[in-house]
Coordinates of C-alpha atoms and ligand atoms in Angstrom, one line a residue:
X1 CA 0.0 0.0 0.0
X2 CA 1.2 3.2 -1.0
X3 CA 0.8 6.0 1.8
X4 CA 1.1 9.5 1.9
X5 CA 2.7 11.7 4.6
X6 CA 3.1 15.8 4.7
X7 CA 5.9 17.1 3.3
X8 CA 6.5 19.3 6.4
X9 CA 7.0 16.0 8.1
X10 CA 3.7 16.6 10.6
X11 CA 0.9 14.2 11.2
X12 CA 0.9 10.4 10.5
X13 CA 0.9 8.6 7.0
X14 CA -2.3 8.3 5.5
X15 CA -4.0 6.2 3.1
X16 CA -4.8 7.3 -0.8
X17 CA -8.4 8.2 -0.1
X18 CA -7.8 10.1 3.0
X19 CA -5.0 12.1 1.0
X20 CA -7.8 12.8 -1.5
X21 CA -10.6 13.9 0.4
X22 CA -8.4 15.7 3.0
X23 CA -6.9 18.0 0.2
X24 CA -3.9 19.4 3.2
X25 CA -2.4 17.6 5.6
X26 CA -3.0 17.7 8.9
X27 CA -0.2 20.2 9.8
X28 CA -0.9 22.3 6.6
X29 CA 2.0 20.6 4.5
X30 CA 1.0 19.3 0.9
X31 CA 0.8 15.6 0.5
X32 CA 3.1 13.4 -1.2
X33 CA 3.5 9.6 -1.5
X34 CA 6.5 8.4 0.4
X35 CA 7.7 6.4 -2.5
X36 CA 7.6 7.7 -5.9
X37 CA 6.7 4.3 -8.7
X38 CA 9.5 4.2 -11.0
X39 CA 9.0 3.1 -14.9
X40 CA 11.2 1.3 -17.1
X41 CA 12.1 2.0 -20.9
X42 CA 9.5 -1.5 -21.2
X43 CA 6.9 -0.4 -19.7
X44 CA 7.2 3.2 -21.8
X45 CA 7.3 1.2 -24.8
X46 CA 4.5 -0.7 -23.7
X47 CA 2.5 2.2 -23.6
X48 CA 3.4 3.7 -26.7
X49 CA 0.1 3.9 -29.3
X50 CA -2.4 4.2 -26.3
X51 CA -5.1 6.4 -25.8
X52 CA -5.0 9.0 -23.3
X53 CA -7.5 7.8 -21.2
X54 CA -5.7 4.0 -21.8
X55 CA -2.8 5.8 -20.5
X56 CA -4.4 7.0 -17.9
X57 CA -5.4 3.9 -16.6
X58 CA -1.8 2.7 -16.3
X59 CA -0.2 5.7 -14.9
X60 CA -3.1 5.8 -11.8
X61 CA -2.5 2.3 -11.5
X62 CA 0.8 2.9 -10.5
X63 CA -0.5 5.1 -7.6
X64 CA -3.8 3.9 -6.6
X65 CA -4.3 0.2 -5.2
X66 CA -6.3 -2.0 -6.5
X67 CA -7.9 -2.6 -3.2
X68 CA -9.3 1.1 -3.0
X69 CA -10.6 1.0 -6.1
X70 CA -11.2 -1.6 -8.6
X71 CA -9.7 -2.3 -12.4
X72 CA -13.8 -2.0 -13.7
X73 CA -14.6 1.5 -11.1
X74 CA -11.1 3.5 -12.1
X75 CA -12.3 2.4 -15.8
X76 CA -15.4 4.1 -15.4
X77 CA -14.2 6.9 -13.7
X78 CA -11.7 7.8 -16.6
X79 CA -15.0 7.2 -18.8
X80 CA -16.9 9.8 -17.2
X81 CA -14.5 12.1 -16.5
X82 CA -13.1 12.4 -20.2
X83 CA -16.4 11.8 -21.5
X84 CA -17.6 15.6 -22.4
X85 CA -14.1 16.6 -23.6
X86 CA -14.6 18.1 -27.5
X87 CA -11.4 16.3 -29.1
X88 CA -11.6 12.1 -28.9
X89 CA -7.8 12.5 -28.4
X90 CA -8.3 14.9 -25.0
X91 CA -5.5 16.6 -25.4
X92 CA -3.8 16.6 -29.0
X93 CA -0.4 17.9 -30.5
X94 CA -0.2 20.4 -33.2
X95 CA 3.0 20.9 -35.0
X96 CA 4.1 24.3 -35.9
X97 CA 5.0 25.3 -39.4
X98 CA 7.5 28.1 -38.3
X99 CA 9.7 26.1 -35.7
X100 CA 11.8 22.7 -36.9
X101 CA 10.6 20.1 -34.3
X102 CA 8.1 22.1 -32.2
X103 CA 4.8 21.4 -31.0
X104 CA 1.9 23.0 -29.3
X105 CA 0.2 20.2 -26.9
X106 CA -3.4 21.8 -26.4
X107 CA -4.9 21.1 -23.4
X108 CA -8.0 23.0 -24.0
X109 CA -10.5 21.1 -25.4
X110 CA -12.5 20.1 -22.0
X111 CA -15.9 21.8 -21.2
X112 CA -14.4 24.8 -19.4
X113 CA -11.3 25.2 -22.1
X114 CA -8.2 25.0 -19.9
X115 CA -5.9 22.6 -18.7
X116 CA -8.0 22.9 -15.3
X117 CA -10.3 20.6 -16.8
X118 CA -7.2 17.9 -17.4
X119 CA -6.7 17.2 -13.8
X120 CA -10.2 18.2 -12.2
X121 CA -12.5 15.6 -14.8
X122 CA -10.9 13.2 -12.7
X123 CA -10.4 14.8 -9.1
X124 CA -13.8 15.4 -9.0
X125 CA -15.0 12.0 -10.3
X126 CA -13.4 10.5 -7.7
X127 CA -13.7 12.4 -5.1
X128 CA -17.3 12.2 -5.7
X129 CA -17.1 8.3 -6.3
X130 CA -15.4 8.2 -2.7
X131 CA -18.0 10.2 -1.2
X132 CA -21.2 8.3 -3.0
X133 CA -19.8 4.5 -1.8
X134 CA -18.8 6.6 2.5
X135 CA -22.4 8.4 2.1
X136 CA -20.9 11.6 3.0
X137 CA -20.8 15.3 1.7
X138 CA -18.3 17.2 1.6
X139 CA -17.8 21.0 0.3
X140 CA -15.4 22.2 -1.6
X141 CA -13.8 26.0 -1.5
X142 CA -11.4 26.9 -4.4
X143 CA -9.8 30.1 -5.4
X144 CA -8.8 30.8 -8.4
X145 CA -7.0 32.9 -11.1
X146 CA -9.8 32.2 -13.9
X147 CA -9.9 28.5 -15.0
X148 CA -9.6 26.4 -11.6
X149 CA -13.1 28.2 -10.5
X150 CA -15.0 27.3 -13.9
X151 CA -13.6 23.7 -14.1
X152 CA -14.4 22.5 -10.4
X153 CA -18.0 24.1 -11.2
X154 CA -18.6 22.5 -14.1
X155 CA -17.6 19.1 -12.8
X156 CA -19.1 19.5 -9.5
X157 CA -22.2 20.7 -10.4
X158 CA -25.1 18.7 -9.7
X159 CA -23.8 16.0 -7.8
X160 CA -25.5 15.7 -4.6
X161 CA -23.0 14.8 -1.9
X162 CA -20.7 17.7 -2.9
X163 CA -21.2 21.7 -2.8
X164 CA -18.4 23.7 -4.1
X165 CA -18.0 27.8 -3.0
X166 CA -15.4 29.1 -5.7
X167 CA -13.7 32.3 -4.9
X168 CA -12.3 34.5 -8.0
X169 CA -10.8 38.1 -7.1
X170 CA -13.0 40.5 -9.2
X171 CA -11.7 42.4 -11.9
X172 CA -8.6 40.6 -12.0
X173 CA -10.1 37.8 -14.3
X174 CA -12.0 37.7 -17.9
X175 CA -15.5 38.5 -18.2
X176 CA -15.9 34.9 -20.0
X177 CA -14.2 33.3 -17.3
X178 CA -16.6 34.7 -15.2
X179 CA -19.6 34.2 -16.6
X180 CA -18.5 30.3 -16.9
X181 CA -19.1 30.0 -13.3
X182 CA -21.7 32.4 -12.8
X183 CA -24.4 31.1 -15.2
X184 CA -24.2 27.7 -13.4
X185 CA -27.5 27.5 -12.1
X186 CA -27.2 24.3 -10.1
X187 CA -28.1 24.9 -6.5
X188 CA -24.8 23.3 -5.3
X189 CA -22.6 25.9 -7.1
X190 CA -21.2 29.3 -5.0
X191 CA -19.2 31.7 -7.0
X192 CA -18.4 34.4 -5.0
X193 CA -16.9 37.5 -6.5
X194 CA -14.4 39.3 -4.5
X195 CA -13.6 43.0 -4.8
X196 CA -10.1 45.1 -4.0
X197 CA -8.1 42.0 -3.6
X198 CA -4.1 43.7 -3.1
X199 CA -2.5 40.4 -4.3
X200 CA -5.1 38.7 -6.5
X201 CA -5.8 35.0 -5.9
X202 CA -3.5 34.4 -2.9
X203 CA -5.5 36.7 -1.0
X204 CA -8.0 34.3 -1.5
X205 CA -6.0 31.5 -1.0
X206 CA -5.4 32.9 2.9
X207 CA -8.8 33.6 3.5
X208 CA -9.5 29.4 2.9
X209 CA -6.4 28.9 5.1
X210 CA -8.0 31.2 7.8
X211 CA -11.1 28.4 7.1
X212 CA -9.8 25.0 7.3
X213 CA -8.0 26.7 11.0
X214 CA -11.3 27.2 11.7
X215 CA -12.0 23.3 13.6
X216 CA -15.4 23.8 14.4
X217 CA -16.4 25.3 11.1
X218 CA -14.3 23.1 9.3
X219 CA -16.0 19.7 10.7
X220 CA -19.4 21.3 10.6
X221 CA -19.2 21.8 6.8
X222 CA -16.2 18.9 6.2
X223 CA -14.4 21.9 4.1
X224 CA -12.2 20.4 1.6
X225 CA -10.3 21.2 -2.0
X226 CA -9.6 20.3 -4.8
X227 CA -6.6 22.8 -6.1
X228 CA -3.5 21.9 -7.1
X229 CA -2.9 21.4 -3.3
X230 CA -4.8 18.5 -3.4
X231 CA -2.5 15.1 -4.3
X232 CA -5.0 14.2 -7.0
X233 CA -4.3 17.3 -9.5
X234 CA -0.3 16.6 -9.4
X235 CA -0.8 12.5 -9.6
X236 CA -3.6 13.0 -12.9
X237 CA -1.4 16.1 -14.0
X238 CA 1.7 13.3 -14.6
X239 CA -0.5 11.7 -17.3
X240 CA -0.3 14.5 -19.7
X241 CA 3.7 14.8 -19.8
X242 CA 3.9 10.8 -20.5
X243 CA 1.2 11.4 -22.8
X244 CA 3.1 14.4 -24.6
X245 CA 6.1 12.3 -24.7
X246 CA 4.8 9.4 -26.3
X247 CA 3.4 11.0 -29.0
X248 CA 6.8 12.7 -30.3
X249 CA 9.4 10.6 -29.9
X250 CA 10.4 8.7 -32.5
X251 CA 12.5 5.9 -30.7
X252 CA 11.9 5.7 -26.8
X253 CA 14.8 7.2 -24.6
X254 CA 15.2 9.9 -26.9
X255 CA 14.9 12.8 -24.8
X256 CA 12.6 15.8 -25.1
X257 CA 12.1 19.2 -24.2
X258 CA 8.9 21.1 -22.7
X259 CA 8.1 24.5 -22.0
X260 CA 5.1 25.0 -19.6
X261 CA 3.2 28.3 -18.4
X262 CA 3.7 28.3 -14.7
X263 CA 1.7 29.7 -12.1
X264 CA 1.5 27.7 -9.1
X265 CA 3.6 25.5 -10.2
X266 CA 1.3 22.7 -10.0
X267 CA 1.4 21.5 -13.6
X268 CA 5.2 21.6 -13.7
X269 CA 5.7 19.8 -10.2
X270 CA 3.5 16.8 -12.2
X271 CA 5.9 17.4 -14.7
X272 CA 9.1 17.3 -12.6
X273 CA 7.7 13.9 -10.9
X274 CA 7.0 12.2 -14.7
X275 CA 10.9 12.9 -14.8
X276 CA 11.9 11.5 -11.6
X277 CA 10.1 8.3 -12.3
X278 CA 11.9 7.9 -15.6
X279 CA 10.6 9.9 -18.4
X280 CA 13.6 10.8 -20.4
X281 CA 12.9 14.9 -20.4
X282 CA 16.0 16.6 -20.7
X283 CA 14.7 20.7 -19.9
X284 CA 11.3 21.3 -18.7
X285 CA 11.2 25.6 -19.3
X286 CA 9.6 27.2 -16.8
X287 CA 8.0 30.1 -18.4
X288 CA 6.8 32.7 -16.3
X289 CA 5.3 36.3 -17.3
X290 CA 6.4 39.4 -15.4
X291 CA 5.4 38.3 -12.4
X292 CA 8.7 36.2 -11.8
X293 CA 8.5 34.3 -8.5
X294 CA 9.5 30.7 -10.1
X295 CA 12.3 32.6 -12.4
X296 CA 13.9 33.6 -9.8
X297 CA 13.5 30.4 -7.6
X298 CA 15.1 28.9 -10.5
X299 CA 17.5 31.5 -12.0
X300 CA 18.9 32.7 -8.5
X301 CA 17.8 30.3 -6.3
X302 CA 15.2 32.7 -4.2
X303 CA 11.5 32.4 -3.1
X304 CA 10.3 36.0 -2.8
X305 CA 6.9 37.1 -2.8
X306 CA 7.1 40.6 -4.4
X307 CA 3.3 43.0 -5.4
X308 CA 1.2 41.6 -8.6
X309 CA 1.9 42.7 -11.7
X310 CA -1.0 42.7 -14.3
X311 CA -0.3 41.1 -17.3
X312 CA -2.0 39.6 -20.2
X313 CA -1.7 35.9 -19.0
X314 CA -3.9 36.8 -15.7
X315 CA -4.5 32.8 -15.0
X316 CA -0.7 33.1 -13.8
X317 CA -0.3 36.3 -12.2
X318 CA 0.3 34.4 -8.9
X319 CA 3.0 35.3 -6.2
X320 CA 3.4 31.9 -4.6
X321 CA 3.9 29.0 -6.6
X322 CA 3.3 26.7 -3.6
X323 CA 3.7 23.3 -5.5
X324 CA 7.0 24.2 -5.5
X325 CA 7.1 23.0 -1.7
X326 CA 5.9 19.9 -3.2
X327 CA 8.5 19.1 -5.6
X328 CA 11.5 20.5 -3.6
X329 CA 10.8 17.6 -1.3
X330 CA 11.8 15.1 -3.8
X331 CA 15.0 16.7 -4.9
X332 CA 16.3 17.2 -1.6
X333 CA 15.8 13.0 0.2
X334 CA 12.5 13.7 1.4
X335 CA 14.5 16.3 4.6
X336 CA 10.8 17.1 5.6
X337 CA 12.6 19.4 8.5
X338 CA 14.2 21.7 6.2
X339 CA 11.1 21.9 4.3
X340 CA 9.2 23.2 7.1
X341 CA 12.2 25.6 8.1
X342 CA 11.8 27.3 4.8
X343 CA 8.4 27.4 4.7
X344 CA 8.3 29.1 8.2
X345 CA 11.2 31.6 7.1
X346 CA 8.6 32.5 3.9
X347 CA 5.8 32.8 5.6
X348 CA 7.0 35.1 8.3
X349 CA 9.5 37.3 5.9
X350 CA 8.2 37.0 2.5
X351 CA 11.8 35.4 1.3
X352 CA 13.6 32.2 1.5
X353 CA 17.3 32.8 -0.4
X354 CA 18.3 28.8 -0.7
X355 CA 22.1 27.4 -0.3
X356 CA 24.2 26.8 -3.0
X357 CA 23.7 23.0 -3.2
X358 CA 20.1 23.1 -2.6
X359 CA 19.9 25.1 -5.6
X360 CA 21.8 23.0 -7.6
X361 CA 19.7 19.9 -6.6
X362 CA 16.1 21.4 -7.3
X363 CA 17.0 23.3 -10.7
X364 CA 19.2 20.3 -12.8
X365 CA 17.1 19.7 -16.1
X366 CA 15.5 23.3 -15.5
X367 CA 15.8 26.5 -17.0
X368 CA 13.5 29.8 -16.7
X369 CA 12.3 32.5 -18.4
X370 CA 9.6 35.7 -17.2
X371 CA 8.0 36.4 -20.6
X372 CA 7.5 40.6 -21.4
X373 CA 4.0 41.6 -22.2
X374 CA 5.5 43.1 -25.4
X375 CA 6.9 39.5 -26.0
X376 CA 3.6 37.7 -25.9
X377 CA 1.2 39.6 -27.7
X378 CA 4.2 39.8 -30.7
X379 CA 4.1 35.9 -30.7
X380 CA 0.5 35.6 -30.9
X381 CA 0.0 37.9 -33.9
X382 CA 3.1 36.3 -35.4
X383 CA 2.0 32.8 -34.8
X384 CA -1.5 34.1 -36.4
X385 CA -0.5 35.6 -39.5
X386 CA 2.6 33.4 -40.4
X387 CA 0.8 30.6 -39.5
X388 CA -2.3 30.8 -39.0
X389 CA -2.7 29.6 -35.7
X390 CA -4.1 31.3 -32.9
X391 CA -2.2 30.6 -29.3
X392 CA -3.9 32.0 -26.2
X393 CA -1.7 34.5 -23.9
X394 CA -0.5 31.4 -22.1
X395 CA 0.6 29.0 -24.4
X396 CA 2.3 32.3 -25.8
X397 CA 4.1 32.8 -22.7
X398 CA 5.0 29.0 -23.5
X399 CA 6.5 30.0 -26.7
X400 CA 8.3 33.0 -26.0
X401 CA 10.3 31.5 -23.3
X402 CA 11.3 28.3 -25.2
X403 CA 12.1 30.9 -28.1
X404 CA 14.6 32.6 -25.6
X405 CA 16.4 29.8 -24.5
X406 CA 16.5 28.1 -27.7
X407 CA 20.3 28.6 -27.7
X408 CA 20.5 26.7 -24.4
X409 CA 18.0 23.5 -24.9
X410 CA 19.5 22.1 -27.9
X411 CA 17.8 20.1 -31.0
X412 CA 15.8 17.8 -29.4
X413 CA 11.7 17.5 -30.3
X414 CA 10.1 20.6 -28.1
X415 CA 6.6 20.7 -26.8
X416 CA 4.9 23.6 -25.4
X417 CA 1.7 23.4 -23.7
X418 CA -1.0 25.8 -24.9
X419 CA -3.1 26.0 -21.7
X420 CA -6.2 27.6 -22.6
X421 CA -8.2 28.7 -25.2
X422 CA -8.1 32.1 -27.1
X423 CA -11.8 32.9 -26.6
X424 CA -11.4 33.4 -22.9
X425 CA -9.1 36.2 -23.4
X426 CA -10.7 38.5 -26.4
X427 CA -9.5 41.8 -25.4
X428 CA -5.8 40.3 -25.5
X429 CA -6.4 38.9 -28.8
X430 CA -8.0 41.9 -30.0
X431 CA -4.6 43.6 -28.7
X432 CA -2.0 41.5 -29.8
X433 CA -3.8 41.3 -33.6
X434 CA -4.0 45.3 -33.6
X435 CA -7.7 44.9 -34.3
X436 CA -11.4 45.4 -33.2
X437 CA -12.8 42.5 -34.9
X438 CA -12.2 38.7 -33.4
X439 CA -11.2 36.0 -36.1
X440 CA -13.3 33.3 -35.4
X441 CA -10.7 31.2 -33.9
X442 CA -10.8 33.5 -31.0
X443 CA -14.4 32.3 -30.5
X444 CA -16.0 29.3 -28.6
X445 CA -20.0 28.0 -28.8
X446 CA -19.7 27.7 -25.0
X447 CA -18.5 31.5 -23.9
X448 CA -20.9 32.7 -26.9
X449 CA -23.8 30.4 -24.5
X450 CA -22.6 31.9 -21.6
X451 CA -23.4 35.7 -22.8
X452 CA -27.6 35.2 -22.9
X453 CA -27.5 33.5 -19.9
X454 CA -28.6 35.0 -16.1
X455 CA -25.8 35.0 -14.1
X456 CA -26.2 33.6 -10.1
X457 CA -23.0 35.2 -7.6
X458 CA -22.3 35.9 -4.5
X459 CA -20.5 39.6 -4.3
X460 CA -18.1 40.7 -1.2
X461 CA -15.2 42.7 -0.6
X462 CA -11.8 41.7 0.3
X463 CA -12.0 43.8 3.5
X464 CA -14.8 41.2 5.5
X465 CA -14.6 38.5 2.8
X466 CA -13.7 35.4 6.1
X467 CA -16.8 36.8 8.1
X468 CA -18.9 37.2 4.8
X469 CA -18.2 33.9 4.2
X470 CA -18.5 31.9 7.3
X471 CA -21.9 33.7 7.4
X472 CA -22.9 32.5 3.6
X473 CA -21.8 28.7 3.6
X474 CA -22.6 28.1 7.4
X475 CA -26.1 29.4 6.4
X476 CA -26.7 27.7 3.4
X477 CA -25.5 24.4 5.1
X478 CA -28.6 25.1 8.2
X479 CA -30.7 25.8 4.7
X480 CA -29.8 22.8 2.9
X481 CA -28.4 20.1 4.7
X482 CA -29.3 20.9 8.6
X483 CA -33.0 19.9 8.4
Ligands
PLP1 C1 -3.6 27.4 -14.0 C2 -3.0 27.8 -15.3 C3 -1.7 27.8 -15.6 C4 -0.6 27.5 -14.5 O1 -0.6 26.3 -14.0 P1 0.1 26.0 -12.5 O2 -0.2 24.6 -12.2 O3 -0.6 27.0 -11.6 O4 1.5 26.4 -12.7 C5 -1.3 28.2 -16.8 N1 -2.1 28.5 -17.8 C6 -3.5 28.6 -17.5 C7 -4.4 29.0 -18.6 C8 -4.0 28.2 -16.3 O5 -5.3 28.3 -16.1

């Protein structure tokens, strides 16, 4: 049996579900599996010519028992999860005319069109299939930059034994991002907008930490997430990189590059992990826009948290990438102590500057970029009219930084992830194409939908938003579920 323990080193080992339906640990550390499964160049051959969702299936296996959940019920979870996704190959590959051995792996083609909908189709299928065989409810609170908020909506709405309250910081996110989680009208759905939020999403993110502290509250409502915090995202978030890798390579053990738009760090500490278990990846590019916390992590070795910077890419203008936590534990034998050190020293200063060797251990087979606003609306339009092809700010982001450090990867196959699509983000397209009028590439059936539709929201400001809130969800709960 695999168990998980805190990477702070707090708390006992747990069990896969508990680690699931907990979301943190017990002491506030991120959960992580005290082994990590290793995979041989067989086994990767094995694999090559499956589906994603085939793929899937072996990859989970690898972390989930067989005893927790059967062979036929992790079938049928994959099944439903992937189910409304618009492309039969979830998330496909697109080569790029302009670049020699470059692709764009598009991980937009699920209901709420962003990568968020790669790792929550399954979170929330299984968190719910855990909660339906206990009988218990649980109710999920998320913040979010944009596209975690729409996705756990979408996939938790209408399923009775879980309520989700998703928190978005107002202004500081798309209008279509918006309205995908505010035209929800399913009773079990919360989006509460948030006004005058200083820092954006980790204000938010603080406000849940003040909840889950909150033992009484906490156990009255069984609070619980499901962002990238939560064990689930990073283990389904692996699948994507074998997934990538697979498709390119011509002969396996050839390496590969990727270049991933990095936020919270989340997607890329899944990717870091593929790699430690044995995916031959030789750079993963950790592309940041201006707001730079992971560059400098990786280009000087420091964890600051400096003031939010607005930029194009909004879904990663986010100060701490806390998955980072996560991964460092691997790279430096598991020394939960100096883990929790750090993470004490960043909390109560703002900066952790790391030592020369710890450095060195986290950022091998790394290298960083913090993309210009300048720099990614020019690669959008120049993708668009040499090409054809129409990248959203992110995958842009993507682009530009790979572009950079061209010089220092090498000629090995490239991939870079395109994490949303265009149609969220109009007024950037409208920008970075110098026009008024959106090509029809930039639009999507689903946000067009979401226009003539009423919208449903809880409004707040940032100044009373843990009061507002224990006062909202405690009395909905006495509403819906005390009788
Ligand atoms: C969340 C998100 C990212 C960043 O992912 P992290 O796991 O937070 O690093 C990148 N692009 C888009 C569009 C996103 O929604």
């Amino acid at each position: 049996m695999i168990q998980y323990v805190s990477n702070k080193g707090g708390g006992k080992p747990v069990g896969f579900e508990t680690a699931i339906l907990d979301g943190f640990a017990a002491d506030g550390g991120f959960y992580v599996p005290e082994t990590l499964p290793k995979i041989t160049k067989e086994q990767l051959n094995k694999w090559k010519g499956l589906s994603y969702v085939e793929l899937a299936f072996e990859v989970l296996s690898l972390f989930i028992d067989r005893s927790i959940i059967s062979e036929l019920e992790l079938k049928n979870i994959l099944k439903t999860a992937y189910e409304p996704f618009e492309k039969e190959d979830i998330i496909p590959l697109h080569p790029l005319k302009s670049r020699k051995d470059t692709y764009i792996m598009e991980l937009f083609y699920g209901p709420t069109i962003s990568f968020k909908d790669v790792g929550l189709a399954f979170l929330v299928n299984l968190v719910n299939f855990f909660l339906e065989r206990k009988k218990e409810h649980l109710t999920l609170v998320v913040a979010t930059t944009g596209d975690t908020g729409p996705a756990t909506a979408y996939f938790t709405a209408g399923k009775s034994n879980l309520d989700a309250w998703v928190l978005y910081p107002k202004g500081l996110i798309t209008e279509e991002q918006e309205r995908q989680m505010t035209t929800l009208q399913h009773a079990n759905i919360h989006p509460v907008g948030v006004s005058n939020c200083p820092d954006g999403a980790d204000d938010l993110d603080l406000v849940i930490a003040k909840l889950y502290a909150n033992k009484p509250f906490k156990e009255k409502l069984k609070l619980s997430s499901v962002n990238s915090i939560n064990w689930g995202r990073i283990m389904m978030q692996t699948v994507h990189y074998f997934y990538g890798y697979l498709q390119v390579v011509d002969t396996i053990g050839e390496q590969v590059n990727m270049s991933v738009p990095s936020g919270a760090f989340g997607n890329l500490c899944a990717g870091g992990l593929a790699r430690e278990m044995g995916l031959p990846i030789k750079y993963f590019v950790v592309a940041n826009n201006k707001n730079a916390c992971l560059h400098r992590i990786f280009s000087e070795g420091r964890f600051s948290k400096e003031d939010i910077i607005e930029t194009p890419s909004s879904a990663i203008d986010i100060l701490v990438p806390s998955n980072f936590w996560r991964f460092l534990y691997f790279r430096i034998d598991k020394n939960t102590e100096k883990i929790k050190k750090w993470v004490d020293e960043f909390n109560s200063s703002g900066t952790v500057t790391f030592d020369k060797e710890t450095f060195e251990k986290y950022s091998k087979g790394f290298k960083s970029y913090s993309a210009t606003d300048k720099e990614t609306l020019d690669i959008i339009n120049e993708l668009y009219t040499s090409e054809n092809y129409l990248l959203d700010p992110h995958g842009a982001v993507a682009v530009v930084a790979a572009d950079q450090l061209k010089e220092t990867l090498g000629n090995e196959k490239l991939i870079c992830f395109a994490t949303a699509h265009p149609s969220k983000f109009p007024e950037i397209i409208k920008r970075a194409l110098h026009t008024d009028v959106l090509p029809q590439a930039a639009t999507h059936a689903s946000i067009e939908l979401a226009k003539e539709l009423c919208e449903k929201v809880h409004l707040c400001d940032h100044a009373h938003l843990e009061k507002a809130l224990l006062h909202a969800m405690e009395t909905n709960w006495d509403l819906t579920k005390g009788k």
